[in-house]
One Martini backbone bead per residue (centre of mass of N, CA, C, O) as a GRO file, in nm:
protein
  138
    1UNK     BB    1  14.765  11.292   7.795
    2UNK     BB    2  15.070  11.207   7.832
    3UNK     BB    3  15.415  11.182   7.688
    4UNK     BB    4  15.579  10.914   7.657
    5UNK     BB    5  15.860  11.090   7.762
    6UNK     BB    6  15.762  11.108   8.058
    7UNK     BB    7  15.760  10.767   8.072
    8UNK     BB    8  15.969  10.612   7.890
    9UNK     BB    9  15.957  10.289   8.039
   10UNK     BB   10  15.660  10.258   8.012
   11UNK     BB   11  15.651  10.299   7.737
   12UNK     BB   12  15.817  10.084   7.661
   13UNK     BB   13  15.686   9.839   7.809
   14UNK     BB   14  15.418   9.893   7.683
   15UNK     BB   15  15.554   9.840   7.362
   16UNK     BB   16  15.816   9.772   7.178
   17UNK     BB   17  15.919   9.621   7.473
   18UNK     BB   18  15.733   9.416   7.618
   19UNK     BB   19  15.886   9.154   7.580
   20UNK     BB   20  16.089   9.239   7.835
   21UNK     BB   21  15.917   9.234   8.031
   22UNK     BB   22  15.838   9.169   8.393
   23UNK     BB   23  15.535   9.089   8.569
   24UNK     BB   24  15.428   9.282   8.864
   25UNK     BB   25  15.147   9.368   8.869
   26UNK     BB   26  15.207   9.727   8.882
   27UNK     BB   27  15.521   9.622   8.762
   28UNK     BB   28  15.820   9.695   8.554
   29UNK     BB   29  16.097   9.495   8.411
   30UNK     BB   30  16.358   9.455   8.296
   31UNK     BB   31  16.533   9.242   8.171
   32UNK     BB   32  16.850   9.232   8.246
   33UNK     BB   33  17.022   9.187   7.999
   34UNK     BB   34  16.912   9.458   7.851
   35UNK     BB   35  16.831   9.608   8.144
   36UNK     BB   36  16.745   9.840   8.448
   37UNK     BB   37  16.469   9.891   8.400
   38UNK     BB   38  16.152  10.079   8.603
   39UNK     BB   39  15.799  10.050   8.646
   40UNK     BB   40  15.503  10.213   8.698
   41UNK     BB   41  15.191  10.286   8.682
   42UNK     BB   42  15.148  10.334   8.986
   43UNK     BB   43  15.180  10.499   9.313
   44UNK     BB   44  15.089  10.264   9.460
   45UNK     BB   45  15.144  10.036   9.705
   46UNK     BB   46  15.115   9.787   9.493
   47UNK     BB   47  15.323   9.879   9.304
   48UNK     BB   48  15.573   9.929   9.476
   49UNK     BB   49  15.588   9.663   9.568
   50UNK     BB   50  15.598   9.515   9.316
   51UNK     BB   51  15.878   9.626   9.277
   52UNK     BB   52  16.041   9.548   9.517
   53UNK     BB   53  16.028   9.275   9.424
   54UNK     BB   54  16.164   9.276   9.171
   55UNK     BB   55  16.443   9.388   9.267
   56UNK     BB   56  16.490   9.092   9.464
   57UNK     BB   57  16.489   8.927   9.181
   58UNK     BB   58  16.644   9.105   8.970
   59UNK     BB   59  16.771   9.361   9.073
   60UNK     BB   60  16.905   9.641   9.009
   61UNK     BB   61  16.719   9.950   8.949
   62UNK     BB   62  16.617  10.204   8.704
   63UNK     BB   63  16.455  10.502   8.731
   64UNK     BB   64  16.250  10.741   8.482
   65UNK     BB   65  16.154  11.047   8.626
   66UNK     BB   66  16.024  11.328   8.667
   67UNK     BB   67  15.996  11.224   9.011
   68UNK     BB   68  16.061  11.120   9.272
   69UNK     BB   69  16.034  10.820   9.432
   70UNK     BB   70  15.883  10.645   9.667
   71UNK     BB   71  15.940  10.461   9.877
   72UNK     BB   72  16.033  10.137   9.857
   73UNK     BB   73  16.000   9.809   9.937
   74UNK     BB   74  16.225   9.678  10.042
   75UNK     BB   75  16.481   9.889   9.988
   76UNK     BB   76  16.762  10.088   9.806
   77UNK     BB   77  16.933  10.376   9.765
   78UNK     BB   78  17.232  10.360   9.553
   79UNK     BB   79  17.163  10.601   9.339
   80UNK     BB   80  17.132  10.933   9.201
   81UNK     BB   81  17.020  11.122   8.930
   82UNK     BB   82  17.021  11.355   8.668
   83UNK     BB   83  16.837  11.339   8.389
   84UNK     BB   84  16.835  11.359   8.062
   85UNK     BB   85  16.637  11.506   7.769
   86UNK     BB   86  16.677  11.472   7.445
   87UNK     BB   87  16.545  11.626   7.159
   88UNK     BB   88  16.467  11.634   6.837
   89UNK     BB   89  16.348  11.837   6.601
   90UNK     BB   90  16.603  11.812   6.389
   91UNK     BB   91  16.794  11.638   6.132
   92UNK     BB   92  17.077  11.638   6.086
   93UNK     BB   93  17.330  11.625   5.850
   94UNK     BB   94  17.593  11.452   5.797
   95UNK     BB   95  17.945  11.531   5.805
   96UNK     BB   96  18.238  11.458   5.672
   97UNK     BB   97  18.450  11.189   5.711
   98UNK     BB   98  18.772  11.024   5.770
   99UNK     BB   99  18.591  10.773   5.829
  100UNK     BB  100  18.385  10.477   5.949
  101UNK     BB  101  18.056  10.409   6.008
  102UNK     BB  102  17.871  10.144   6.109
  103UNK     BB  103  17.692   9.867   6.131
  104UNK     BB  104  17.595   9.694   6.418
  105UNK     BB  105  17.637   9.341   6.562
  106UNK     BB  106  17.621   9.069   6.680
  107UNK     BB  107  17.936   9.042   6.653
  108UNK     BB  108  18.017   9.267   6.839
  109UNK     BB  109  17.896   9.263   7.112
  110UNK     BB  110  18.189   9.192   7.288
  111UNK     BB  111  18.271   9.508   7.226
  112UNK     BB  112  18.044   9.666   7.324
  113UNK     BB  113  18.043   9.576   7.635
  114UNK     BB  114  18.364   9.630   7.700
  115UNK     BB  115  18.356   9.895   7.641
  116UNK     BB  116  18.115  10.006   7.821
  117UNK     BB  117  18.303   9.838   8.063
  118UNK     BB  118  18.528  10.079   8.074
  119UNK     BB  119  18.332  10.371   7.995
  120UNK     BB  120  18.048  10.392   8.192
  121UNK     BB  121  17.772  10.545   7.995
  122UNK     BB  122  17.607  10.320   8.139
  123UNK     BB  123  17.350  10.067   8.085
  124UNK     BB  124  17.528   9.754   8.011
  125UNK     BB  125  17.460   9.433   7.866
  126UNK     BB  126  17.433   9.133   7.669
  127UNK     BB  127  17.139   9.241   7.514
  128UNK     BB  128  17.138   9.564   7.459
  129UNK     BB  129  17.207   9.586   7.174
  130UNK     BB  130  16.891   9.460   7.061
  131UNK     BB  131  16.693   9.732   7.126
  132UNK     BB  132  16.889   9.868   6.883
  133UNK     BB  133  17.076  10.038   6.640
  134UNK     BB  134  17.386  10.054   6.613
  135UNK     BB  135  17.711  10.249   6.601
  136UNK     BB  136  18.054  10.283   6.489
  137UNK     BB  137  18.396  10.260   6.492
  138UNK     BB  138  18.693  10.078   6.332
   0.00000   0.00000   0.00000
């Protein structure tokens, strides 16, 4: 078995974030308001279908695998990047700052989507914020 990390996308929607995905067929995509991210199960002729379904219904979705993903019917790719995925091996401890670091909350949100949609450091939606824990710097 590959490890979940290979197919982050697939992992997290059949895992911790189930409750997010929105199932057609052999294929799921992140409800929008959380994020545009999209996986098959594998690469058959239906769950690609199932996927461009998805993707006509629910808007522009992004994938992130090992290797780029064949033709989606009925689709265009409208721009592909190549993704790093970094794990650290050791947690450092963090060295003393002169500000103060918080951990960011529900009121936080709509500074935080602001944020994110001038500085546009990738894909930030309505209740991104929700997937896990943020912090900030006030």
């Amino acid at each position: 078995m590959s490890h979940p990390l290979d197919r982050p996308v697939w992992s997290s929607l059949t895992g911790r974030q189930a409750h997010l995905a929105i199932a057609r067929g052999g294929a799921l995509r992140m409800d929008p308001r959380f994020g545009l991210f999209a996986a098959v199960a594998e690469e058959t002729p239906e769950s690609l279908a199932a996927l461009g379904v998805l993707v006509r219904e629910h808007g522009n979705s992004g994938l992130v695998e090992l290797s780029p993903p064949p033709p989606i019917p009925r689709t265009a790719v409208v721009s592909s990047a190549l993704c790093w995925q970094m794990a650290a091996k050791v947690v450092i401890p963090l060295k003393p700052v002169d500000f103060e670091i918080v951990a960011l909350a529900d009121a936080d949100a709509p500074e935080m989507l602001a944020l994110a949609t001038l500085t546009k450091p990738g894909p930030f939606f309505s209740r991104t914020h929700e997937l896990g824990e943020f912090v900030g710097v006030k």
